[in-house]
PDB file of C-alpha atoms in Angstrom:
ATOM      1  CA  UNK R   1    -137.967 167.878   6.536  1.00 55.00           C
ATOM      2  CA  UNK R   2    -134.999 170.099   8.013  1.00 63.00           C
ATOM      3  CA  UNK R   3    -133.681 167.816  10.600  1.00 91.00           C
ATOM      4  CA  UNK R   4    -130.474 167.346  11.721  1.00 96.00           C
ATOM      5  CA  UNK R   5    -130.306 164.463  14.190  1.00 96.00           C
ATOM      6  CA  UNK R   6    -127.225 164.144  16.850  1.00 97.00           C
ATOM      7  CA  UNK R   7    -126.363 161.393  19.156  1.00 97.00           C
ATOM      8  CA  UNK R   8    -125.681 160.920  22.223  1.00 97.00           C
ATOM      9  CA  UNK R   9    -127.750 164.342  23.628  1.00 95.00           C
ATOM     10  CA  UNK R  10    -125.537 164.365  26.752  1.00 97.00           C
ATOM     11  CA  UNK R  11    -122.113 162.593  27.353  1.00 97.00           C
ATOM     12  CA  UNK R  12    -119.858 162.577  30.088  1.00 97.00           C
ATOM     13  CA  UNK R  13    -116.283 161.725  29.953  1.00 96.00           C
ATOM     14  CA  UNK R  14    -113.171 161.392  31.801  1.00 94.00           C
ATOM     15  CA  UNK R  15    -110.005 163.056  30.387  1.00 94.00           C
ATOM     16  CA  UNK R  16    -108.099 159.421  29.643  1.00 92.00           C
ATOM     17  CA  UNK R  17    -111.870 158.343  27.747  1.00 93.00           C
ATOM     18  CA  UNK R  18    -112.224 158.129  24.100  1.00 96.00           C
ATOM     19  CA  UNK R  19    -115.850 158.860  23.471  1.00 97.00           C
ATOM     20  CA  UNK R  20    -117.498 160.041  20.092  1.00 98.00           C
ATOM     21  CA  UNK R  21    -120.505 162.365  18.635  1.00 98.00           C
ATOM     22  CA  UNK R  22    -122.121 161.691  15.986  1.00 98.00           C
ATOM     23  CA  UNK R  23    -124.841 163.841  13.667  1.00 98.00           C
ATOM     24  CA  UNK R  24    -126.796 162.621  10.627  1.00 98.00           C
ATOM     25  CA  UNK R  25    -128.850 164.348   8.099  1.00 97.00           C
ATOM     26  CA  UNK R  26    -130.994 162.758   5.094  1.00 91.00           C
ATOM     27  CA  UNK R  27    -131.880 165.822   3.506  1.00 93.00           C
ATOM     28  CA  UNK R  28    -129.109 165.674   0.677  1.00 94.00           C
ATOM     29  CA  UNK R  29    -126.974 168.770   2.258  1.00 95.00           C
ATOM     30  CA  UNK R  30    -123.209 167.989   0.626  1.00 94.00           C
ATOM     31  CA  UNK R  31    -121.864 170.446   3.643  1.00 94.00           C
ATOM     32  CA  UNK R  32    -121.930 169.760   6.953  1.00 96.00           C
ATOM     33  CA  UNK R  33    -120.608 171.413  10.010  1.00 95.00           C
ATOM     34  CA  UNK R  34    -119.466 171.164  13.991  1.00 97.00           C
ATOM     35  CA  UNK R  35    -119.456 174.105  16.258  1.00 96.00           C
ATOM     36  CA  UNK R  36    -118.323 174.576  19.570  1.00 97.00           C
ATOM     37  CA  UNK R  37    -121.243 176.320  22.390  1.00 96.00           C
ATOM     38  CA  UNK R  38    -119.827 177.316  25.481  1.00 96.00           C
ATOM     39  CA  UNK R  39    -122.913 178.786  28.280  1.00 91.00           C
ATOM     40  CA  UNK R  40    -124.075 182.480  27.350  1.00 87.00           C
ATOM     41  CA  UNK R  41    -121.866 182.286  24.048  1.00 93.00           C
ATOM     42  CA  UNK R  42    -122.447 182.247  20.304  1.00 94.00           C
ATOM     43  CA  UNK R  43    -121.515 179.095  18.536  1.00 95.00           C
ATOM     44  CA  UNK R  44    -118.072 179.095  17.317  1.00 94.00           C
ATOM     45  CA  UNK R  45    -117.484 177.429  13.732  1.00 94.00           C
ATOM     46  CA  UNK R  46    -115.262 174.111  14.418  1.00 96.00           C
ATOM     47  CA  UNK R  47    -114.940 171.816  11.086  1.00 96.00           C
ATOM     48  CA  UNK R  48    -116.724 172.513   7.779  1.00 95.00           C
ATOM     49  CA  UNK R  49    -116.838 169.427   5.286  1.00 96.00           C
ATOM     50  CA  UNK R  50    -117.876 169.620   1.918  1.00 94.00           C
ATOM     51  CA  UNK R  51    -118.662 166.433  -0.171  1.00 95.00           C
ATOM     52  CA  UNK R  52    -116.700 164.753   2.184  1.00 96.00           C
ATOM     53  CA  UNK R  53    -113.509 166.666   2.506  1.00 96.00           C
ATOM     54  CA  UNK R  54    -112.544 168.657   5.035  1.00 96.00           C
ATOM     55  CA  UNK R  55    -112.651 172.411   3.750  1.00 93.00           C
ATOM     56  CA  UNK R  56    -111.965 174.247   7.211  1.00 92.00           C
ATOM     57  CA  UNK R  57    -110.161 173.960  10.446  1.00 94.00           C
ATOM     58  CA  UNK R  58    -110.631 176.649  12.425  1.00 92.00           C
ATOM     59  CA  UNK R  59    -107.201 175.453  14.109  1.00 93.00           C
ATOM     60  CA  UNK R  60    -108.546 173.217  16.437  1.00 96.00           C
ATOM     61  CA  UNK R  61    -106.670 170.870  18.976  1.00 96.00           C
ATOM     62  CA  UNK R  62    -106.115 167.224  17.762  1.00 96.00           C
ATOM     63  CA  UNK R  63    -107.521 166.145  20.486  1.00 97.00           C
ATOM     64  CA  UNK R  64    -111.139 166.329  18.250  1.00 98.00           C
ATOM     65  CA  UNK R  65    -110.945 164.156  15.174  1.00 98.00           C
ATOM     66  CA  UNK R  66    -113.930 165.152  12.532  1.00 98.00           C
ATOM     67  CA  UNK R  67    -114.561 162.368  10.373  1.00 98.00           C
ATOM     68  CA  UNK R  68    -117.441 162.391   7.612  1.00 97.00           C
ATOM     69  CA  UNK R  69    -118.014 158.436   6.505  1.00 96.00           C
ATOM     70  CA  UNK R  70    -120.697 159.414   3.918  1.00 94.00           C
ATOM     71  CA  UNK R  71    -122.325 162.846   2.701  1.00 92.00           C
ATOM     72  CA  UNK R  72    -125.080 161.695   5.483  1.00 96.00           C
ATOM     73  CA  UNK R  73    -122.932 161.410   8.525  1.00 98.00           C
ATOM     74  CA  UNK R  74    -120.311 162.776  10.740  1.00 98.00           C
ATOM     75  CA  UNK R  75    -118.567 162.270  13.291  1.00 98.00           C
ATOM     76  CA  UNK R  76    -116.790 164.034  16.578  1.00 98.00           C
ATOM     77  CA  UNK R  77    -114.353 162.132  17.449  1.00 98.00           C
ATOM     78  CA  UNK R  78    -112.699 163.288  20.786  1.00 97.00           C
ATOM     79  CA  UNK R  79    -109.705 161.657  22.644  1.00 96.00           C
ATOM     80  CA  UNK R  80    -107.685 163.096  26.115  1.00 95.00           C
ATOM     81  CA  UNK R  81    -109.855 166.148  26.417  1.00 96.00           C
ATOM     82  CA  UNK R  82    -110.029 168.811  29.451  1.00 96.00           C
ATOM     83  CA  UNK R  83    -112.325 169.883  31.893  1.00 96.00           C
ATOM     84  CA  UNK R  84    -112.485 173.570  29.690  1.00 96.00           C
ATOM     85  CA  UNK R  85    -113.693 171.205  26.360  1.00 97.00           C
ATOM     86  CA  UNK R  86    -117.170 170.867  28.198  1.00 97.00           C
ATOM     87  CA  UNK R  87    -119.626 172.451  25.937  1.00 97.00           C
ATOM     88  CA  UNK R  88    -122.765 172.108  23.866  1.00 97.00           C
ATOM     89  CA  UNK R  89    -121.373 170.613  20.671  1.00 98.00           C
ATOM     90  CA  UNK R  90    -123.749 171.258  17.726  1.00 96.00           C
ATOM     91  CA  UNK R  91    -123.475 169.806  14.151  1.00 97.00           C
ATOM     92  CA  UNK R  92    -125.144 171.663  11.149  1.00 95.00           C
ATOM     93  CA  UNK R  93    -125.694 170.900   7.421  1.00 95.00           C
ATOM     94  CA  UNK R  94    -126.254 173.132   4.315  1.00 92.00           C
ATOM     95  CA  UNK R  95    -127.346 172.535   0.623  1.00 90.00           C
ATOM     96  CA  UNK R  96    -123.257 173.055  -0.336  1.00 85.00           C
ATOM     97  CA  UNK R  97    -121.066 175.491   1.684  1.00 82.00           C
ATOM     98  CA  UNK R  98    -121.609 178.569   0.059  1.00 75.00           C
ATOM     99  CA  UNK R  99    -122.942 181.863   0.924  1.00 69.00           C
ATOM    100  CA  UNK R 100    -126.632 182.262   1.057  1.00 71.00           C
ATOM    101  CA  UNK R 101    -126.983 178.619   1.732  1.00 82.00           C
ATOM    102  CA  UNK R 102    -129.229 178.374   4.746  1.00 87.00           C
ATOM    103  CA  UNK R 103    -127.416 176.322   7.366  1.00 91.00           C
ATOM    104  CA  UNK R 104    -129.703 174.079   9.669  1.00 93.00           C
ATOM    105  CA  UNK R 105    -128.656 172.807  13.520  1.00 94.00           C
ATOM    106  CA  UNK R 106    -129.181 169.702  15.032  1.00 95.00           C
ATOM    107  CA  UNK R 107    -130.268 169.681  18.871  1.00 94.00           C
ATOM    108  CA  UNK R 108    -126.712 169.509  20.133  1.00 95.00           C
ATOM    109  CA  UNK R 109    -124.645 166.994  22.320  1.00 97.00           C
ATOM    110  CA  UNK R 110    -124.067 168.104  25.902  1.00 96.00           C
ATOM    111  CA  UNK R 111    -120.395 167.634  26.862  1.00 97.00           C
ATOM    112  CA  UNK R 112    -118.651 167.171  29.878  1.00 97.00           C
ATOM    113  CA  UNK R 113    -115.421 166.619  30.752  1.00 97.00           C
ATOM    114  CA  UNK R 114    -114.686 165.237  34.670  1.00 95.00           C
TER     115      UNK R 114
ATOM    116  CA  UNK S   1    -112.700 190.352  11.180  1.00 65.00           C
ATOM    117  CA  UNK S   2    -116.576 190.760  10.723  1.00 73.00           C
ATOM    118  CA  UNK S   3    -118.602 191.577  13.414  1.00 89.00           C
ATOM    119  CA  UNK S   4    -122.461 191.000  14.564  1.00 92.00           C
ATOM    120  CA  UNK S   5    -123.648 192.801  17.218  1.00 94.00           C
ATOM    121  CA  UNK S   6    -126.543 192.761  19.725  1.00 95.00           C
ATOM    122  CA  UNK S   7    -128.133 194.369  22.572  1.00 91.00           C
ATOM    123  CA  UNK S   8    -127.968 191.567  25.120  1.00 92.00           C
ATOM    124  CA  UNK S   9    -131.498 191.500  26.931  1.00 96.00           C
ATOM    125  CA  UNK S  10    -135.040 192.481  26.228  1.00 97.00           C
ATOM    126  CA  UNK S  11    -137.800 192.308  28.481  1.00 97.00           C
ATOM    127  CA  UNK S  12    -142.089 192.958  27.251  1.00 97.00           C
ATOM    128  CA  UNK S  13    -145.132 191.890  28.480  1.00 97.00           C
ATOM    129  CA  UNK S  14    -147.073 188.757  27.085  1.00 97.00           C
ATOM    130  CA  UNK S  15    -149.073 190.833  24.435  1.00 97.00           C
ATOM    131  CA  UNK S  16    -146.660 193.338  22.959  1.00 97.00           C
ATOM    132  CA  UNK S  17    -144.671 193.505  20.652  1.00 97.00           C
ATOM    133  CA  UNK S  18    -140.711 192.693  20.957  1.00 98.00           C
ATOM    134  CA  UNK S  19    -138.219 194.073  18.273  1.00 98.00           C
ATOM    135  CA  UNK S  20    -134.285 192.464  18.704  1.00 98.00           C
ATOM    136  CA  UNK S  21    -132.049 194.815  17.164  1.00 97.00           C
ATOM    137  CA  UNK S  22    -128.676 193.703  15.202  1.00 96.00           C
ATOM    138  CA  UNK S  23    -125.630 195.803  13.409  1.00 95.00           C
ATOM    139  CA  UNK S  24    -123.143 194.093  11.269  1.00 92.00           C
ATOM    140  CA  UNK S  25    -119.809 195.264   9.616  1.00 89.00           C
ATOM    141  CA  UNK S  26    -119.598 192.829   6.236  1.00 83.00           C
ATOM    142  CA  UNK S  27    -120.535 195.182   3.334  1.00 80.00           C
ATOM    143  CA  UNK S  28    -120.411 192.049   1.573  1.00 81.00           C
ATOM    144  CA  UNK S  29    -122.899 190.309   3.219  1.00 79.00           C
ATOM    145  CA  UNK S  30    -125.757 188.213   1.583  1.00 83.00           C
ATOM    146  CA  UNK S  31    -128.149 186.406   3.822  1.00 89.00           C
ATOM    147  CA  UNK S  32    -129.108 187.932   7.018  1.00 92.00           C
ATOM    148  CA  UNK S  33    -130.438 185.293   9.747  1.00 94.00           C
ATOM    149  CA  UNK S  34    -132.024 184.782  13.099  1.00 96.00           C
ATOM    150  CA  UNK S  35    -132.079 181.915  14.982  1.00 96.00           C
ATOM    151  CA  UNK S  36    -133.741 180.784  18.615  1.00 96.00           C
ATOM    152  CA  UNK S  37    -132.083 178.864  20.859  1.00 96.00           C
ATOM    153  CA  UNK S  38    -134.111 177.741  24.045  1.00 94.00           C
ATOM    154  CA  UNK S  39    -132.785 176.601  27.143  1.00 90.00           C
ATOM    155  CA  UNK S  40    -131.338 173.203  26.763  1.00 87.00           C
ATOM    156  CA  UNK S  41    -131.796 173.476  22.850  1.00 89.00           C
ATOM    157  CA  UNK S  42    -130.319 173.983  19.674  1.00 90.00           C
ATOM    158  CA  UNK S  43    -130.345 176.877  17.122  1.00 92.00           C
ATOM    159  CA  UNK S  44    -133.614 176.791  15.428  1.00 93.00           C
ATOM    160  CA  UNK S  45    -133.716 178.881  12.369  1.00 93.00           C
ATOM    161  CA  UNK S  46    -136.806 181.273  12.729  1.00 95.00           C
ATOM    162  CA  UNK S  47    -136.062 183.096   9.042  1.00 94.00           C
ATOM    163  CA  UNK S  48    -133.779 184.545   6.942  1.00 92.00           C
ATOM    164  CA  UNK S  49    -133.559 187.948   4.372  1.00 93.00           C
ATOM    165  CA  UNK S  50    -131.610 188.342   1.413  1.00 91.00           C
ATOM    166  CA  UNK S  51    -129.574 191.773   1.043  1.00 88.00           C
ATOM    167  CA  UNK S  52    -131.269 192.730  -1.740  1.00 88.00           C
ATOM    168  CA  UNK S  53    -134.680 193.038  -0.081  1.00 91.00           C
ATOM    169  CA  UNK S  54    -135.317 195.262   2.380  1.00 93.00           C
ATOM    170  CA  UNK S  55    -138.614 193.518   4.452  1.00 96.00           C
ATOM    171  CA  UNK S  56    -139.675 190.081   4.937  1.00 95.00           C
ATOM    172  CA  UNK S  57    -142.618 188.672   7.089  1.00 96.00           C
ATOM    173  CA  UNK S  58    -143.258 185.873   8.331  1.00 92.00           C
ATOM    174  CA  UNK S  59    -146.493 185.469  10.510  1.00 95.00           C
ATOM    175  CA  UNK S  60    -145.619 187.142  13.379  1.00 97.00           C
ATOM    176  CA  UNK S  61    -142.533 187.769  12.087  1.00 97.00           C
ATOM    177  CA  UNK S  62    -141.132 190.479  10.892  1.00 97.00           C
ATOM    178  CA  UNK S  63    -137.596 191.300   9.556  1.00 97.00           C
ATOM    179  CA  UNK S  64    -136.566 194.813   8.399  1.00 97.00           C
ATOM    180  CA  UNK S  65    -132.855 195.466   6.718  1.00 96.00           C
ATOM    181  CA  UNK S  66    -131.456 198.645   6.221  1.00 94.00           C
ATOM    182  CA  UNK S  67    -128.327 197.766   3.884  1.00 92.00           C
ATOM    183  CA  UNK S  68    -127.066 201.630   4.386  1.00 92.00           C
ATOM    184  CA  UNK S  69    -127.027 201.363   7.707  1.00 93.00           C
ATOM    185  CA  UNK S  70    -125.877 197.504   8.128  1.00 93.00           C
ATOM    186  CA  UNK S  71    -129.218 197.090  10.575  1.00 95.00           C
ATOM    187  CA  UNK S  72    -131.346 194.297  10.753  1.00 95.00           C
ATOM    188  CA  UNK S  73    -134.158 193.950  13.423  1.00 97.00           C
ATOM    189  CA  UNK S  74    -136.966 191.180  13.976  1.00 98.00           C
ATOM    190  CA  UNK S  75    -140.107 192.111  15.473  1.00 98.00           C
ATOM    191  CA  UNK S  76    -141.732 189.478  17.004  1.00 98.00           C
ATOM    192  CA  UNK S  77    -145.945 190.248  17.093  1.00 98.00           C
ATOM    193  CA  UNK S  78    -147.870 189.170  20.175  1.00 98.00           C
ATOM    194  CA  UNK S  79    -145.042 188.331  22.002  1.00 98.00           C
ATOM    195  CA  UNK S  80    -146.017 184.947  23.657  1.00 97.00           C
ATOM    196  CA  UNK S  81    -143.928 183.409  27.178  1.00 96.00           C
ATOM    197  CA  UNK S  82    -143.132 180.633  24.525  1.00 95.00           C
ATOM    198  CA  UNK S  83    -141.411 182.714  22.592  1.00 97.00           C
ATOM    199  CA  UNK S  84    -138.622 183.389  25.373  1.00 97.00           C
ATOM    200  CA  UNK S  85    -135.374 182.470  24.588  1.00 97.00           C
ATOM    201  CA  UNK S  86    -131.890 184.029  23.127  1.00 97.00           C
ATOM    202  CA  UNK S  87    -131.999 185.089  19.521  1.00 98.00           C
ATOM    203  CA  UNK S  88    -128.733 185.235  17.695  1.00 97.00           C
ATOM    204  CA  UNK S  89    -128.540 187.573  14.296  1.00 96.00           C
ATOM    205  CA  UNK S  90    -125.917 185.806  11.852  1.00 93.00           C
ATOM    206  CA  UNK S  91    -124.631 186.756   8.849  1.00 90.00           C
ATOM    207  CA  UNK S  92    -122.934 185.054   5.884  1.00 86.00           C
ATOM    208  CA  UNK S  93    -121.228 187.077   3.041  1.00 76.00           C
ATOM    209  CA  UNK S  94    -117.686 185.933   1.912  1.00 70.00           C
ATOM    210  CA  UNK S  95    -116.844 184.599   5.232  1.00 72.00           C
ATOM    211  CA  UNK S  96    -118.549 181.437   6.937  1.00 79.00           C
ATOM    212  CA  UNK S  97    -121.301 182.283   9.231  1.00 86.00           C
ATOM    213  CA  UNK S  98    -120.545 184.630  11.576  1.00 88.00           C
ATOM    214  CA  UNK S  99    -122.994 185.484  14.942  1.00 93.00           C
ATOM    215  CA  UNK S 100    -124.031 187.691  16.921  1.00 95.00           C
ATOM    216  CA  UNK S 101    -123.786 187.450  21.130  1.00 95.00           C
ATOM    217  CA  UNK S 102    -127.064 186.822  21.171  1.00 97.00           C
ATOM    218  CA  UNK S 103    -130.418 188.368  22.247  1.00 97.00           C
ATOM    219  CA  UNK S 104    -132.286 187.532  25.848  1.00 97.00           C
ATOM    220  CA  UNK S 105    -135.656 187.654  25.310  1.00 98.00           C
ATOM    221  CA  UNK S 106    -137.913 187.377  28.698  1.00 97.00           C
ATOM    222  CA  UNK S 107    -141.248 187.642  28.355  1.00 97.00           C
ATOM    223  CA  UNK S 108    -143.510 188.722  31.287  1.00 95.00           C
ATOM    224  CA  UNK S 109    -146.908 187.360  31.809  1.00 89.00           C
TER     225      UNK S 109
END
């Protein structure tokens, strides 16, 4: 089973709203991702955690909050966002975050930002 | 920085074969993927090739890397109308996973 499961699959938001995405894996991964798809784009790499800790921040705005309550879950939190943030928001998971470990997507959560 | 790149659209007819074509910079590369996204979807990983091997199939998959060269193409067998989609080459060597632009795949019936 390689299944990465993300809730809610679409979302809409105002800017004032606090909302939150959320991903969960039970396939023991110990790193787990968020990346940012904008229409006709590669993803781009958001958050990595690895057991838990936040190893990168590819110098995102504050106005998303990662947080990873377990090595299953983790979450998107996003506060005061713009219209631009709307985006397909995919979480991923790996065995550990190292090279040559095969990293597996979830379905995505559909953003949008009114 | 590293860099994946991809021709951006491929058209064949239900029947034929399709081969998606990729280049990448990282000499120190060590997987090789591609993915398929459909419309609406996530990234589904198709299959992947370590840099020490040189062919891998898959079905009616098959992935060729020439490591001189930094080239990687998939050929897809018996292209099917299912199999239309974008296709993004990534690559992970000391840097996190870096993509392509993707690949357009239409198939014609």
């Amino acid at each position: 089973d390689t299944e990465v499961t993300q809730t809610p699959k679409h979302l809409v938001m105002g800017m004032t709203n606090k909302k939150s995405l959320k991903c969960e894996q039970h396939m023991g991964h110990r790193a787990m991702y968020w990346y940012k798809q904008k229409a006709k784009k590669p993803p781009e790499l958001m958050f990595v955690y690895s057991y838990e800790k936040l190893s990168i921040n590819e110098s995102v705005p504050s106005r998303f909050s990662p947080e990873c309550p377990n090595s299953s879950l983790l979450n998107l939190h996003l506060h005061a966002l713009q219209p631009e943030d709307s985006a397909l928001y995919l979480c991923a998971s790996s065995q550990v975050h190292l090279s040559g470990n095969t990293i597996y997507f979830g379905e995505g959560s559909w953003l949008t930002v009114v | 920085g590293e860099d994946v790149e991809q021709s951006l659209f491929l058209s064949v007819r239900e029947g034929d074969s399709s081969v998606i074509n990729c280049t990448y910079t990282d000499s120190s590369s060590t997987y090789l993927y591609w993915y398929k996204q459909e419309p609406g979807a996530g990234l589904q990983l198709l299959t992947y090739i370590f840099s020490n091997m040189d062919m891998k199939q898959d079905q009616r998959l098959t992935v060729l890397l020439n490591k001189k060269d930094k080239h990687l193409s998939l050929r897809i067998a018996d292209t099917q109308t299912g199999d239309s989609a974008i296709y993004f080459c990534a690559e992970t060597g000391n840097t996190p996973l870096v993509f392509g632009k993707g690949t357009r795949l239409s198939v014609i019936a």
